[in-house]
Amino acid sequence: MKKILKWMGIGLLIVFLGMQAVQPERSNPPVDESRTLFALVETPPEVRAIIERSCYDCHSHQTRWPWYSYIAPASWLVAADVKEAREHLNLSEWDRYKELRAIAKLDQMCQEVLDDRMPLPAYLWMHPSAKLSQADIDLLCDWVEKARDNLMEPDTNTTSQ
Ligand code: HEC
């Protein structure tokens, strides 16, 4: 019995070490400041701080890859989340979203936090400081409303063409 357990342990260790050979891509593509959300949508510093603290690790090219993103199988899950998050909402490439699309993305940002879907619960478990307070959510949603109004009335928005 002891022998079987020993060999099972060694077997599991080999599998675990083998898994480490499969490294996901943990890239942070270069950021062109002029294309970011903050360059294109006026954002007060307190709202910017909330977004950088709670959303940026997944929805930007400035991910702070945590230590567990280097250990399989967690590494695969984290990399898949970041990849998917950047596809759905990329704050480093905000210029991708024009007019109605930009408005919809802003609305979704407020909606996702109101519904408690973002930041992802598994992320909050490892990053409790990213949890949003009611005051944070109010600030974010008020900002969304103002930014949305500016986008809908391009005449009063001097930065639009
Ligand atoms: C741990 C990674 C992670 C963090 C942190 C995170 N998100 Fe996400 N987000 C995702 C993933 C993955 C998706 C795509 C899958 C989904 O919708 O669940 C997503 C999707 C979204 C979408 C698009 C929904 C859609 O239907 O296209 C919005 C908007 C969004 N997140 C907003 C936010 C906001 C705002 C924050 C910060 C308060 C945030 N997210 C923080 C991972 C994250």
XYZ file of C-alpha atoms and ligand atoms in Angstrom:
204
model
C 0.000 0.000 0.000
C 2.756 2.413 0.961
C 4.564 1.598 -2.254
C 1.473 2.276 -4.375
C 1.005 5.659 -2.723
C 4.628 6.489 -3.303
C 4.406 5.668 -7.016
C 1.137 7.573 -7.324
C 2.809 10.584 -5.743
C 5.726 10.355 -8.134
C 3.306 9.935 -11.050
C 1.360 13.051 -10.069
C 4.553 15.022 -9.649
C 5.666 14.039 -13.145
C 2.306 15.082 -14.587
C 2.478 18.391 -12.712
C 6.005 19.100 -13.922
C 5.026 18.088 -17.461
C 2.159 20.570 -17.358
C 4.621 23.390 -16.608
C 6.157 22.860 -20.041
C 2.936 24.132 -21.637
C 3.289 27.874 -21.093
C 0.487 30.162 -22.255
C 1.243 33.500 -23.849
C 1.518 36.226 -21.211
C 2.067 39.185 -23.494
C 1.720 42.886 -22.793
C 1.611 44.374 -26.303
C 3.075 47.901 -26.574
C 0.695 50.717 -25.632
C 0.157 53.706 -27.894
C -1.006 56.306 -25.362
C -3.022 58.183 -27.975
C -5.265 55.144 -28.514
C -6.188 54.489 -24.875
C -9.528 55.107 -23.180
C -7.976 57.834 -21.054
C -6.616 59.687 -24.100
C -9.947 59.586 -25.912
C -12.542 59.939 -23.157
C -12.157 62.607 -20.491
C -11.749 60.725 -17.221
C -11.294 62.308 -13.780
C -8.328 60.914 -11.795
C -10.516 59.175 -9.203
C -12.375 57.225 -11.916
C -9.141 56.446 -13.697
C -7.758 55.054 -10.431
C -10.771 52.730 -10.051
C -10.436 51.415 -13.602
C -6.675 50.932 -13.309
C -7.029 49.150 -9.990
C -9.959 46.858 -10.802
C -10.152 46.405 -14.578
C -6.706 46.997 -16.049
C -5.169 43.601 -15.289
C -7.564 41.996 -17.767
C -8.878 44.745 -20.029
C -5.627 46.480 -21.025
C -2.162 45.762 -22.367
C -0.761 46.630 -18.944
C -1.526 43.377 -17.157
C 0.375 42.773 -13.932
C 0.815 39.028 -14.338
C 0.540 37.490 -10.845
C 2.862 34.740 -9.580
C 0.191 32.056 -10.067
C -0.032 32.985 -13.749
C 3.326 31.180 -14.052
C 2.095 27.874 -12.617
C -0.076 25.473 -14.630
C -2.997 24.908 -14.573
C -3.738 28.383 -13.072
C -1.549 29.954 -15.779
C -3.818 28.602 -18.529
C -6.967 29.954 -16.876
C -5.513 33.410 -16.206
C -4.110 33.755 -19.729
C -7.422 32.641 -21.260
C -9.345 35.195 -19.159
C -7.024 38.041 -20.138
C -7.189 37.091 -23.805
C -10.978 36.962 -23.750
C -11.255 40.124 -21.679
C -9.092 42.061 -24.167
C -11.228 40.792 -27.036
C -14.449 42.001 -25.394
C -13.163 45.304 -24.026
C -9.683 46.625 -24.701
C -9.040 49.876 -22.860
C -5.559 50.186 -24.395
C -7.112 50.223 -27.881
C -10.195 52.302 -27.227
C -9.926 53.853 -30.729
C -11.330 50.564 -32.038
C -14.730 51.654 -30.768
C -16.439 54.352 -32.761
C -19.579 56.315 -31.886
C -22.403 53.937 -30.982
C -19.988 51.143 -30.224
C -18.033 53.340 -27.808
C -21.284 54.375 -26.145
C -22.340 50.737 -25.809
C -18.971 49.747 -24.311
C -19.205 52.546 -21.749
C -22.748 51.519 -20.821
C -21.634 47.923 -20.439
C -18.828 48.949 -18.095
C -21.362 50.444 -15.687
C -23.835 47.616 -16.190
C -21.298 44.844 -15.535
C -20.222 46.346 -12.209
C -23.811 47.129 -11.191
C -24.713 43.482 -11.826
C -21.677 42.362 -9.825
C -20.255 40.446 -12.793
C -17.041 42.511 -12.997
C -14.336 42.310 -11.807
C -14.571 38.522 -12.165
C -15.260 36.865 -8.778
C -12.241 34.541 -9.044
C -10.030 37.598 -9.537
C -11.443 39.317 -6.461
C -10.639 36.260 -4.438
C -6.944 36.710 -5.242
C -7.095 40.561 -5.351
C -9.466 41.695 -2.579
C -8.315 45.310 -3.000
C -9.888 45.352 -6.489
C -13.355 44.999 -4.985
C -15.516 48.013 -5.784
C -17.371 49.871 -3.037
C -20.807 51.347 -3.668
C -19.084 54.762 -3.881
C -16.699 53.426 -6.572
C -19.623 52.041 -8.566
C -21.505 55.352 -8.316
C -18.427 57.294 -9.484
C -17.896 54.927 -12.407
C -21.540 55.022 -13.508
C -21.817 58.826 -13.173
C -18.717 59.145 -15.330
C -20.209 56.742 -17.908
C -23.348 58.863 -18.090
C -21.376 62.085 -18.671
C -19.028 60.488 -21.189
C -21.981 59.017 -23.015
C -23.742 62.401 -23.202
C -20.579 63.979 -24.615
C -20.342 61.298 -27.291
C -24.005 61.734 -28.219
C -23.680 65.508 -28.650
C -20.593 65.836 -30.794
C -21.324 69.557 -31.393
C -20.526 70.430 -27.811
C -17.594 68.076 -27.719
C -14.635 70.018 -29.074
C -12.359 66.971 -29.330
C -14.537 65.163 -31.887
C -14.122 65.648 -35.630
C -9.857 38.765 -14.061
C -10.102 39.409 -15.304
C -11.106 40.521 -15.394
C -11.178 41.679 -14.650
C -10.287 42.108 -13.505
C -12.273 42.441 -15.218
N -12.836 41.758 -16.261
Fe -14.336 42.398 -17.457
N -14.252 40.666 -18.561
C -13.400 39.610 -18.293
C -13.692 38.533 -19.222
C -12.973 37.192 -19.262
C -14.731 38.985 -20.054
C -15.404 38.252 -21.213
C -16.313 37.178 -20.754
C -17.454 37.679 -19.958
O -18.182 38.574 -20.405
O -17.627 37.162 -18.841
C -15.055 40.329 -19.612
C -16.027 41.114 -20.193
C -16.280 42.416 -19.818
C -17.160 43.303 -20.548
C -17.850 42.999 -21.850
C -19.122 42.276 -21.661
C -19.688 41.896 -22.995
O -20.818 41.460 -22.982
O -19.017 42.034 -24.018
C -17.196 44.488 -19.876
C -17.978 45.735 -20.243
C -16.319 44.337 -18.729
N -15.769 43.081 -18.726
C -16.081 45.330 -17.820
C -15.165 45.226 -16.762
C -14.932 46.289 -15.820
C -15.609 47.660 -15.845
C -13.974 45.839 -14.952
C -13.412 46.552 -13.758
C -14.329 47.081 -12.807
C -13.636 44.476 -15.364
N -14.380 44.150 -16.467
C -12.676 43.691 -14.745
C -12.410 39.578 -17.335
C -12.160 40.574 -16.396
